[in-house]
């Protein structure tokens, strides 16, 4: 396995996160129209938007690095919980991506481990996320980490509405 470490991002990393976000999202959506993908990227992966995320209470971004090179990231956010999610409080892993050339090397485990450490430090009862229902590789990854399907939701990419699974992992209390 290739070694890597995940660090907590700071406001100076906002441009790097925007670049990583745009690149990884484009690679993760090969079956979505280019115009829809670009609309989502323009709306979500700007320096200003990521600065706002980094300054949010209980929000955090983690950057996965190998030899000083950023190769992935995760964004945790206290987004509104989906209906039926219990027990509160919870935190959402809004994005967790690794550059395509680094996938398949179990580097996602490093990033997920740090996400769960952060969630535990916040004292939340659960972590939730959404994943495209046709992304079998990601679903398998999340299930391996103990996430379980609790529902579905719409995910809008430009003018394309897709169905995502909502996955939940309970955090054991120490």
PDB file of C-alpha atoms in Angstrom:
ATOM      1  CA  UNK A   1       0.000   0.000   0.000  1.00  0.00           C
ATOM      2  CA  UNK A   2       1.206   3.514  -0.824  1.00  0.00           C
ATOM      3  CA  UNK A   3       1.683   5.703   2.259  1.00  0.00           C
ATOM      4  CA  UNK A   4      -0.229   8.941   2.634  1.00  0.00           C
ATOM      5  CA  UNK A   5      -1.507  11.158   5.418  1.00  0.00           C
ATOM      6  CA  UNK A   6      -4.538  13.381   5.825  1.00  0.00           C
ATOM      7  CA  UNK A   7      -4.269  16.809   7.395  1.00  0.00           C
ATOM      8  CA  UNK A   8      -6.869  19.367   8.389  1.00  0.00           C
ATOM      9  CA  UNK A   9      -7.174  22.114   5.790  1.00  0.00           C
ATOM     10  CA  UNK A  10      -7.005  25.783   6.654  1.00  0.00           C
ATOM     11  CA  UNK A  11      -8.281  28.881   4.811  1.00  0.00           C
ATOM     12  CA  UNK A  12      -5.056  29.086   2.787  1.00  0.00           C
ATOM     13  CA  UNK A  13      -6.061  25.739   1.236  1.00  0.00           C
ATOM     14  CA  UNK A  14      -9.336  27.034  -0.257  1.00  0.00           C
ATOM     15  CA  UNK A  15      -7.951  27.368  -3.794  1.00  0.00           C
ATOM     16  CA  UNK A  16      -6.338  23.922  -3.604  1.00  0.00           C
ATOM     17  CA  UNK A  17      -9.633  22.411  -2.412  1.00  0.00           C
ATOM     18  CA  UNK A  18     -11.513  24.138  -5.238  1.00  0.00           C
ATOM     19  CA  UNK A  19      -9.063  22.727  -7.778  1.00  0.00           C
ATOM     20  CA  UNK A  20      -9.171  19.215  -6.277  1.00  0.00           C
ATOM     21  CA  UNK A  21     -12.953  19.341  -6.052  1.00  0.00           C
ATOM     22  CA  UNK A  22     -13.415  20.385  -9.662  1.00  0.00           C
ATOM     23  CA  UNK A  23     -10.956  17.804 -10.982  1.00  0.00           C
ATOM     24  CA  UNK A  24     -12.267  14.868  -8.962  1.00  0.00           C
ATOM     25  CA  UNK A  25     -15.919  15.702  -9.584  1.00  0.00           C
ATOM     26  CA  UNK A  26     -15.357  15.901 -13.329  1.00  0.00           C
ATOM     27  CA  UNK A  27     -13.699  12.469 -13.251  1.00  0.00           C
ATOM     28  CA  UNK A  28     -16.474  10.966 -11.120  1.00  0.00           C
ATOM     29  CA  UNK A  29     -19.301  11.887 -13.477  1.00  0.00           C
ATOM     30  CA  UNK A  30     -18.483  10.290 -16.859  1.00  0.00           C
ATOM     31  CA  UNK A  31     -22.145   9.576 -17.663  1.00  0.00           C
ATOM     32  CA  UNK A  32     -23.389  13.104 -16.936  1.00  0.00           C
ATOM     33  CA  UNK A  33     -23.577  15.739 -19.669  1.00  0.00           C
ATOM     34  CA  UNK A  34     -20.544  17.999 -19.726  1.00  0.00           C
ATOM     35  CA  UNK A  35     -22.693  21.138 -19.360  1.00  0.00           C
ATOM     36  CA  UNK A  36     -24.360  19.769 -16.220  1.00  0.00           C
ATOM     37  CA  UNK A  37     -21.033  18.782 -14.671  1.00  0.00           C
ATOM     38  CA  UNK A  38     -19.551  22.205 -15.403  1.00  0.00           C
ATOM     39  CA  UNK A  39     -22.596  23.913 -13.912  1.00  0.00           C
ATOM     40  CA  UNK A  40     -22.140  21.932 -10.687  1.00  0.00           C
ATOM     41  CA  UNK A  41     -18.401  22.670 -10.625  1.00  0.00           C
ATOM     42  CA  UNK A  42     -18.978  26.425 -11.132  1.00  0.00           C
ATOM     43  CA  UNK A  43     -21.541  26.467  -8.335  1.00  0.00           C
ATOM     44  CA  UNK A  44     -19.674  24.369  -5.766  1.00  0.00           C
ATOM     45  CA  UNK A  45     -15.932  24.492  -6.322  1.00  0.00           C
ATOM     46  CA  UNK A  46     -14.979  28.123  -6.019  1.00  0.00           C
ATOM     47  CA  UNK A  47     -12.401  29.498  -3.630  1.00  0.00           C
ATOM     48  CA  UNK A  48     -15.081  31.674  -2.001  1.00  0.00           C
ATOM     49  CA  UNK A  49     -17.501  28.775  -1.488  1.00  0.00           C
ATOM     50  CA  UNK A  50     -14.787  26.623   0.051  1.00  0.00           C
ATOM     51  CA  UNK A  51     -13.612  29.455   2.292  1.00  0.00           C
ATOM     52  CA  UNK A  52     -17.183  29.694   3.583  1.00  0.00           C
ATOM     53  CA  UNK A  53     -17.220  25.925   4.207  1.00  0.00           C
ATOM     54  CA  UNK A  54     -13.933  26.103   6.084  1.00  0.00           C
ATOM     55  CA  UNK A  55     -15.209  28.867   8.328  1.00  0.00           C
ATOM     56  CA  UNK A  56     -18.430  27.057   9.222  1.00  0.00           C
ATOM     57  CA  UNK A  57     -18.945  25.866  12.760  1.00  0.00           C
ATOM     58  CA  UNK A  58     -18.129  22.141  13.003  1.00  0.00           C
ATOM     59  CA  UNK A  59     -17.146  22.057   9.308  1.00  0.00           C
ATOM     60  CA  UNK A  60     -13.772  20.670   8.332  1.00  0.00           C
ATOM     61  CA  UNK A  61     -11.876  19.779   5.215  1.00  0.00           C
ATOM     62  CA  UNK A  62      -9.188  17.134   5.182  1.00  0.00           C
ATOM     63  CA  UNK A  63      -6.514  16.978   2.516  1.00  0.00           C
ATOM     64  CA  UNK A  64      -4.923  13.641   1.655  1.00  0.00           C
ATOM     65  CA  UNK A  65      -1.263  14.072   0.752  1.00  0.00           C
ATOM     66  CA  UNK A  66       1.489  11.835  -0.493  1.00  0.00           C
ATOM     67  CA  UNK A  67       5.013  13.265  -0.442  1.00  0.00           C
ATOM     68  CA  UNK A  68       3.569  16.772  -0.066  1.00  0.00           C
ATOM     69  CA  UNK A  69       1.264  16.403  -3.096  1.00  0.00           C
ATOM     70  CA  UNK A  70      -2.498  16.738  -2.543  1.00  0.00           C
ATOM     71  CA  UNK A  71      -4.173  13.633  -3.971  1.00  0.00           C
ATOM     72  CA  UNK A  72      -7.587  13.697  -2.323  1.00  0.00           C
ATOM     73  CA  UNK A  73      -9.841  15.467   0.113  1.00  0.00           C
ATOM     74  CA  UNK A  74     -12.957  15.201   2.233  1.00  0.00           C
ATOM     75  CA  UNK A  75     -15.371  17.862   3.402  1.00  0.00           C
ATOM     76  CA  UNK A  76     -17.364  17.348   6.588  1.00  0.00           C
ATOM     77  CA  UNK A  77     -20.315  19.607   7.201  1.00  0.00           C
ATOM     78  CA  UNK A  78     -23.113  19.878   9.762  1.00  0.00           C
ATOM     79  CA  UNK A  79     -25.639  19.960   6.894  1.00  0.00           C
ATOM     80  CA  UNK A  80     -29.323  19.502   7.564  1.00  0.00           C
ATOM     81  CA  UNK A  81     -29.923  15.860   8.357  1.00  0.00           C
ATOM     82  CA  UNK A  82     -32.177  13.832   6.084  1.00  0.00           C
ATOM     83  CA  UNK A  83     -35.620  12.983   7.428  1.00  0.00           C
ATOM     84  CA  UNK A  84     -35.555   9.827   9.514  1.00  0.00           C
ATOM     85  CA  UNK A  85     -31.918  10.141  10.484  1.00  0.00           C
ATOM     86  CA  UNK A  86     -31.566   9.337  14.158  1.00  0.00           C
ATOM     87  CA  UNK A  87     -30.148   9.993  16.607  1.00  0.00           C
ATOM     88  CA  UNK A  88     -28.917  13.561  16.280  1.00  0.00           C
ATOM     89  CA  UNK A  89     -26.470  15.172  16.316  1.00  0.00           C
ATOM     90  CA  UNK A  90     -24.742  14.025  13.173  1.00  0.00           C
ATOM     91  CA  UNK A  91     -22.267  15.287  10.630  1.00  0.00           C
ATOM     92  CA  UNK A  92     -22.217  14.785   6.886  1.00  0.00           C
ATOM     93  CA  UNK A  93     -19.320  13.741   4.725  1.00  0.00           C
ATOM     94  CA  UNK A  94     -20.332  15.992   1.859  1.00  0.00           C
ATOM     95  CA  UNK A  95     -17.453  15.053  -0.418  1.00  0.00           C
ATOM     96  CA  UNK A  96     -14.771  12.386  -0.246  1.00  0.00           C
ATOM     97  CA  UNK A  97     -12.712  12.054  -3.403  1.00  0.00           C
ATOM     98  CA  UNK A  98      -9.286  10.850  -4.453  1.00  0.00           C
ATOM     99  CA  UNK A  99      -7.648  11.698  -7.767  1.00  0.00           C
ATOM    100  CA  UNK A 100      -8.375   8.972 -10.274  1.00  0.00           C
ATOM    101  CA  UNK A 101      -4.729   7.959 -10.688  1.00  0.00           C
ATOM    102  CA  UNK A 102      -4.546   7.189  -6.928  1.00  0.00           C
ATOM    103  CA  UNK A 103      -7.715   5.112  -6.575  1.00  0.00           C
ATOM    104  CA  UNK A 104      -7.533   1.390  -5.893  1.00  0.00           C
ATOM    105  CA  UNK A 105      -4.611   1.725  -3.458  1.00  0.00           C
ATOM    106  CA  UNK A 106      -6.673   1.850  -0.246  1.00  0.00           C
ATOM    107  CA  UNK A 107      -5.840   5.514   0.253  1.00  0.00           C
ATOM    108  CA  UNK A 108      -9.518   6.195   0.861  1.00  0.00           C
ATOM    109  CA  UNK A 109      -9.053   4.296   4.120  1.00  0.00           C
ATOM    110  CA  UNK A 110      -6.621   6.956   5.356  1.00  0.00           C
ATOM    111  CA  UNK A 111      -9.100   9.708   4.536  1.00  0.00           C
ATOM    112  CA  UNK A 112     -12.121   7.896   5.983  1.00  0.00           C
ATOM    113  CA  UNK A 113     -10.254   7.099   9.180  1.00  0.00           C
ATOM    114  CA  UNK A 114      -9.497  10.807   9.681  1.00  0.00           C
ATOM    115  CA  UNK A 115     -13.127  11.713   8.890  1.00  0.00           C
ATOM    116  CA  UNK A 116     -14.353   9.356  11.593  1.00  0.00           C
ATOM    117  CA  UNK A 117     -11.723  10.639  14.047  1.00  0.00           C
ATOM    118  CA  UNK A 118     -12.984  14.173  13.436  1.00  0.00           C
ATOM    119  CA  UNK A 119     -16.607  13.102  13.869  1.00  0.00           C
ATOM    120  CA  UNK A 120     -15.755  11.347  17.119  1.00  0.00           C
ATOM    121  CA  UNK A 121     -13.953  14.456  18.407  1.00  0.00           C
ATOM    122  CA  UNK A 122     -17.140  16.464  17.787  1.00  0.00           C
ATOM    123  CA  UNK A 123     -19.159  14.011  19.873  1.00  0.00           C
ATOM    124  CA  UNK A 124     -21.691  13.304  17.126  1.00  0.00           C
ATOM    125  CA  UNK A 125     -23.831  10.189  17.255  1.00  0.00           C
ATOM    126  CA  UNK A 126     -23.646   9.433  13.544  1.00  0.00           C
ATOM    127  CA  UNK A 127     -22.042  10.265  10.209  1.00  0.00           C
ATOM    128  CA  UNK A 128     -24.042  10.296   6.997  1.00  0.00           C
ATOM    129  CA  UNK A 129     -23.350  10.769   3.327  1.00  0.00           C
ATOM    130  CA  UNK A 130     -24.905  10.393  -0.075  1.00  0.00           C
ATOM    131  CA  UNK A 131     -23.540   8.389  -2.982  1.00  0.00           C
ATOM    132  CA  UNK A 132     -24.788   7.913  -6.529  1.00  0.00           C
ATOM    133  CA  UNK A 133     -26.810   4.692  -6.608  1.00  0.00           C
ATOM    134  CA  UNK A 134     -24.818   3.392  -9.622  1.00  0.00           C
ATOM    135  CA  UNK A 135     -21.379   3.919  -8.060  1.00  0.00           C
ATOM    136  CA  UNK A 136     -20.811   0.349  -6.920  1.00  0.00           C
ATOM    137  CA  UNK A 137     -17.155   0.890  -6.087  1.00  0.00           C
ATOM    138  CA  UNK A 138     -17.911   3.767  -3.689  1.00  0.00           C
ATOM    139  CA  UNK A 139     -20.899   1.968  -2.164  1.00  0.00           C
ATOM    140  CA  UNK A 140     -18.715  -1.076  -1.457  1.00  0.00           C
ATOM    141  CA  UNK A 141     -16.081   1.199   0.140  1.00  0.00           C
ATOM    142  CA  UNK A 142     -18.636   2.856   2.437  1.00  0.00           C
ATOM    143  CA  UNK A 143     -20.234  -0.469   3.378  1.00  0.00           C
ATOM    144  CA  UNK A 144     -16.789  -1.816   4.286  1.00  0.00           C
ATOM    145  CA  UNK A 145     -16.537   1.107   6.709  1.00  0.00           C
ATOM    146  CA  UNK A 146     -19.871   0.222   8.322  1.00  0.00           C
ATOM    147  CA  UNK A 147     -22.197   2.623   6.516  1.00  0.00           C
ATOM    148  CA  UNK A 148     -25.702   1.288   5.872  1.00  0.00           C
ATOM    149  CA  UNK A 149     -28.425   2.462   3.497  1.00  0.00           C
ATOM    150  CA  UNK A 150     -31.211   4.395   5.210  1.00  0.00           C
ATOM    151  CA  UNK A 151     -32.909   5.945   2.198  1.00  0.00           C
ATOM    152  CA  UNK A 152     -32.552   7.810  -1.077  1.00  0.00           C
ATOM    153  CA  UNK A 153     -32.524  11.434  -2.142  1.00  0.00           C
ATOM    154  CA  UNK A 154     -32.272  13.511  -5.287  1.00  0.00           C
ATOM    155  CA  UNK A 155     -28.905  14.922  -6.306  1.00  0.00           C
ATOM    156  CA  UNK A 156     -29.040  17.711  -8.852  1.00  0.00           C
ATOM    157  CA  UNK A 157     -26.128  18.177 -11.242  1.00  0.00           C
ATOM    158  CA  UNK A 158     -26.938  21.138 -13.477  1.00  0.00           C
ATOM    159  CA  UNK A 159     -30.264  20.229 -15.058  1.00  0.00           C
ATOM    160  CA  UNK A 160     -29.856  16.491 -14.367  1.00  0.00           C
ATOM    161  CA  UNK A 161     -31.582  15.032 -11.305  1.00  0.00           C
ATOM    162  CA  UNK A 162     -29.974  11.786 -10.180  1.00  0.00           C
ATOM    163  CA  UNK A 163     -30.881   9.406  -7.379  1.00  0.00           C
ATOM    164  CA  UNK A 164     -28.396   9.012  -4.542  1.00  0.00           C
ATOM    165  CA  UNK A 165     -28.390   6.569  -1.672  1.00  0.00           C
ATOM    166  CA  UNK A 166     -28.271   8.010   1.836  1.00  0.00           C
ATOM    167  CA  UNK A 167     -25.858   6.019   4.001  1.00  0.00           C
ATOM    168  CA  UNK A 168     -25.410   6.236   7.773  1.00  0.00           C
ATOM    169  CA  UNK A 169     -22.809   5.065  10.252  1.00  0.00           C
ATOM    170  CA  UNK A 170     -23.425   5.268  13.994  1.00  0.00           C
ATOM    171  CA  UNK A 171     -20.491   6.452  16.062  1.00  0.00           C
ATOM    172  CA  UNK A 172     -19.970   4.421  19.232  1.00  0.00           C
ATOM    173  CA  UNK A 173     -19.782   6.467  22.414  1.00  0.00           C
ATOM    174  CA  UNK A 174     -16.567   6.133  24.387  1.00  0.00           C
TER     175      UNK A 174
END
